[in-house]
XYZ file of C-alpha atoms in Angstrom:
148
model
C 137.409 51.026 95.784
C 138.452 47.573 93.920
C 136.839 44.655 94.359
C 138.983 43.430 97.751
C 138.081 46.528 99.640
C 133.873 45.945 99.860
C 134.225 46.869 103.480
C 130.371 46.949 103.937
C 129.925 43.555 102.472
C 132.815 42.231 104.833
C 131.417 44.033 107.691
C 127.882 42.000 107.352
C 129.484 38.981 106.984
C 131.296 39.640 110.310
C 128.077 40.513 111.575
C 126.128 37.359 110.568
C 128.694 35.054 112.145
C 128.416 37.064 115.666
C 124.558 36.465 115.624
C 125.579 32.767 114.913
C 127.841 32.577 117.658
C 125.802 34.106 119.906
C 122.813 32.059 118.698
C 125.272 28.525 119.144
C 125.882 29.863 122.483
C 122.892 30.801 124.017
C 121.458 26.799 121.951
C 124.589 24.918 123.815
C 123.405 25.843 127.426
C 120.428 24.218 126.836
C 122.007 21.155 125.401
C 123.067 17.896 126.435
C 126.733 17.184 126.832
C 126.720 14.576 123.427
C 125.290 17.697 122.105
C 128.010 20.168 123.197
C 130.844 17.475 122.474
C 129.370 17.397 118.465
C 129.149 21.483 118.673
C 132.712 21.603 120.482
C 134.041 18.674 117.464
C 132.269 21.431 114.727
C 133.560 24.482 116.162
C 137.163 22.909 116.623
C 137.242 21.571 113.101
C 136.075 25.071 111.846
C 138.994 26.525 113.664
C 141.697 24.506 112.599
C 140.777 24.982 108.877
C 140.822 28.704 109.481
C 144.183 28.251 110.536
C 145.196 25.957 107.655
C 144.115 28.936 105.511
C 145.904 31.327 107.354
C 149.117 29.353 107.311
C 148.573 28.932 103.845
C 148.060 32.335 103.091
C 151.455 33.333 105.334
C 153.172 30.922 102.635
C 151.481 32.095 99.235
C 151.427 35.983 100.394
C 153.621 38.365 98.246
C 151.714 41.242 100.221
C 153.779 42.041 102.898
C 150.195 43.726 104.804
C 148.227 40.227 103.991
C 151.256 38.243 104.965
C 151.759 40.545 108.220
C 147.848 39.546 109.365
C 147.793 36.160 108.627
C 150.469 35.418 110.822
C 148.231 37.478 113.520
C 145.641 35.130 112.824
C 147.977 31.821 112.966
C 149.756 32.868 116.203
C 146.642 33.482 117.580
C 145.142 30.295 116.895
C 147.613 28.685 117.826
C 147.466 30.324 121.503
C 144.346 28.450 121.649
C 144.009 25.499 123.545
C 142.739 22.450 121.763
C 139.097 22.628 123.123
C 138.423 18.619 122.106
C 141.461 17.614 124.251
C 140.155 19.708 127.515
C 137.225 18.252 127.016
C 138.310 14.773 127.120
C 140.555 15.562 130.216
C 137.454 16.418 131.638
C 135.777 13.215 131.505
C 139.072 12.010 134.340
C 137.877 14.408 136.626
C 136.113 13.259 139.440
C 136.572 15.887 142.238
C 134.522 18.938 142.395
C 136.906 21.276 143.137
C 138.872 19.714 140.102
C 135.975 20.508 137.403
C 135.272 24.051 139.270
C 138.799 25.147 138.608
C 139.078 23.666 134.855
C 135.507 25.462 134.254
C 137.119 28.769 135.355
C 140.338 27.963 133.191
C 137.334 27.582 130.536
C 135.709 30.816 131.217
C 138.758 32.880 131.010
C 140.074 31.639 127.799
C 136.390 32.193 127.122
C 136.368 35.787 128.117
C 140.228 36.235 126.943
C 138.833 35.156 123.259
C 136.260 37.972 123.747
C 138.746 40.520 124.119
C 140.896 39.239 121.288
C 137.959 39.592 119.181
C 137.087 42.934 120.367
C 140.668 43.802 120.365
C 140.723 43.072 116.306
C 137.184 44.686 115.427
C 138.768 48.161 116.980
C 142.191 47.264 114.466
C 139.743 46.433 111.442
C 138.108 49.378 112.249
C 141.215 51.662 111.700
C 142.461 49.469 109.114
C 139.209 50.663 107.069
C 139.537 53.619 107.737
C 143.210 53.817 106.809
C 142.232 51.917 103.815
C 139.548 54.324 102.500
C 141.632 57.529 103.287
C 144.484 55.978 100.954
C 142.137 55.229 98.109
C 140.130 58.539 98.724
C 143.776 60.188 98.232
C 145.303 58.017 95.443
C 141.850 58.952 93.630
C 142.445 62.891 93.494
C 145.875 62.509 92.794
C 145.113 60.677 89.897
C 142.086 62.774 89.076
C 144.790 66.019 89.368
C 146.933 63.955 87.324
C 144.383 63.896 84.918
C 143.250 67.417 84.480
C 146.589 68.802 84.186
């Protein structure tokens, strides 16, 4: 393996930021809504430098496979609604029946996110794997190479 494909280390990275999100989660219902609005402002402003960096790396990328997912990542993101915006629609709405149906709009891009998420872990997965099954075979072909 060369020093890009540390697949483990990646992995427990990945991990460590679920536990975070589920840890800024389950801290936010507890929280008052200056609270959320600062957590919402963080989040948001994480976001949209992720997608600066993917743009950036859809502009600088000579690798065609690199190139190929950082557009997944931009398109993505840019599905996304901008959270800080809903929010301050929110503060407009005066009728109950209003706020119910924008907090369901807010649970299903909530849940749709979910998916998406779970939707790339299964394509990392196989990426991996495809990954470590090319290396695995590029090293006996060169190890062949080698004794013959």
């Amino acid at each position: 393996m060369t020093q890009h494909t540390n697949f483990s280390t990646r992995l427990d990275d990945l991990q460590k930021r679920v536990v975070t999100a589920r840890s800024a989660v389950q801290t936010a219902a507890t929280e008052s809504d200056a609270q959320l609005k600062e957590r919402i402002d963080q989040a948001q402003s994480h976001l949209d430098q992720s997608v600066q960096n993917a743009r950036q790396e859809v502009s600088e990328s000579a690798d065609s496979a690199r190139a190929k997912w950082a557009q997944v990542k931009t398109d993505a993101a840019a599905k996304m609604s901008d959270v800080k915006a809903n929010m301050d629609k929110r503060a407009d709405h005066v009728d109950a029946k209003i706020a119910a149906k924008d907090a369901d709009w807010a649970e299903a891009d909530a849940a749709e996110a979910l998916d998406f998420a779970d939707w790339t872990v299964e394509n990392a997965q196989l990426a991996i794997l495809d990954a470590i099954h090319a290396r695995t075979h590029a090293d006996k072909l060169a190890k062949a190479a080698d004794n013959s």
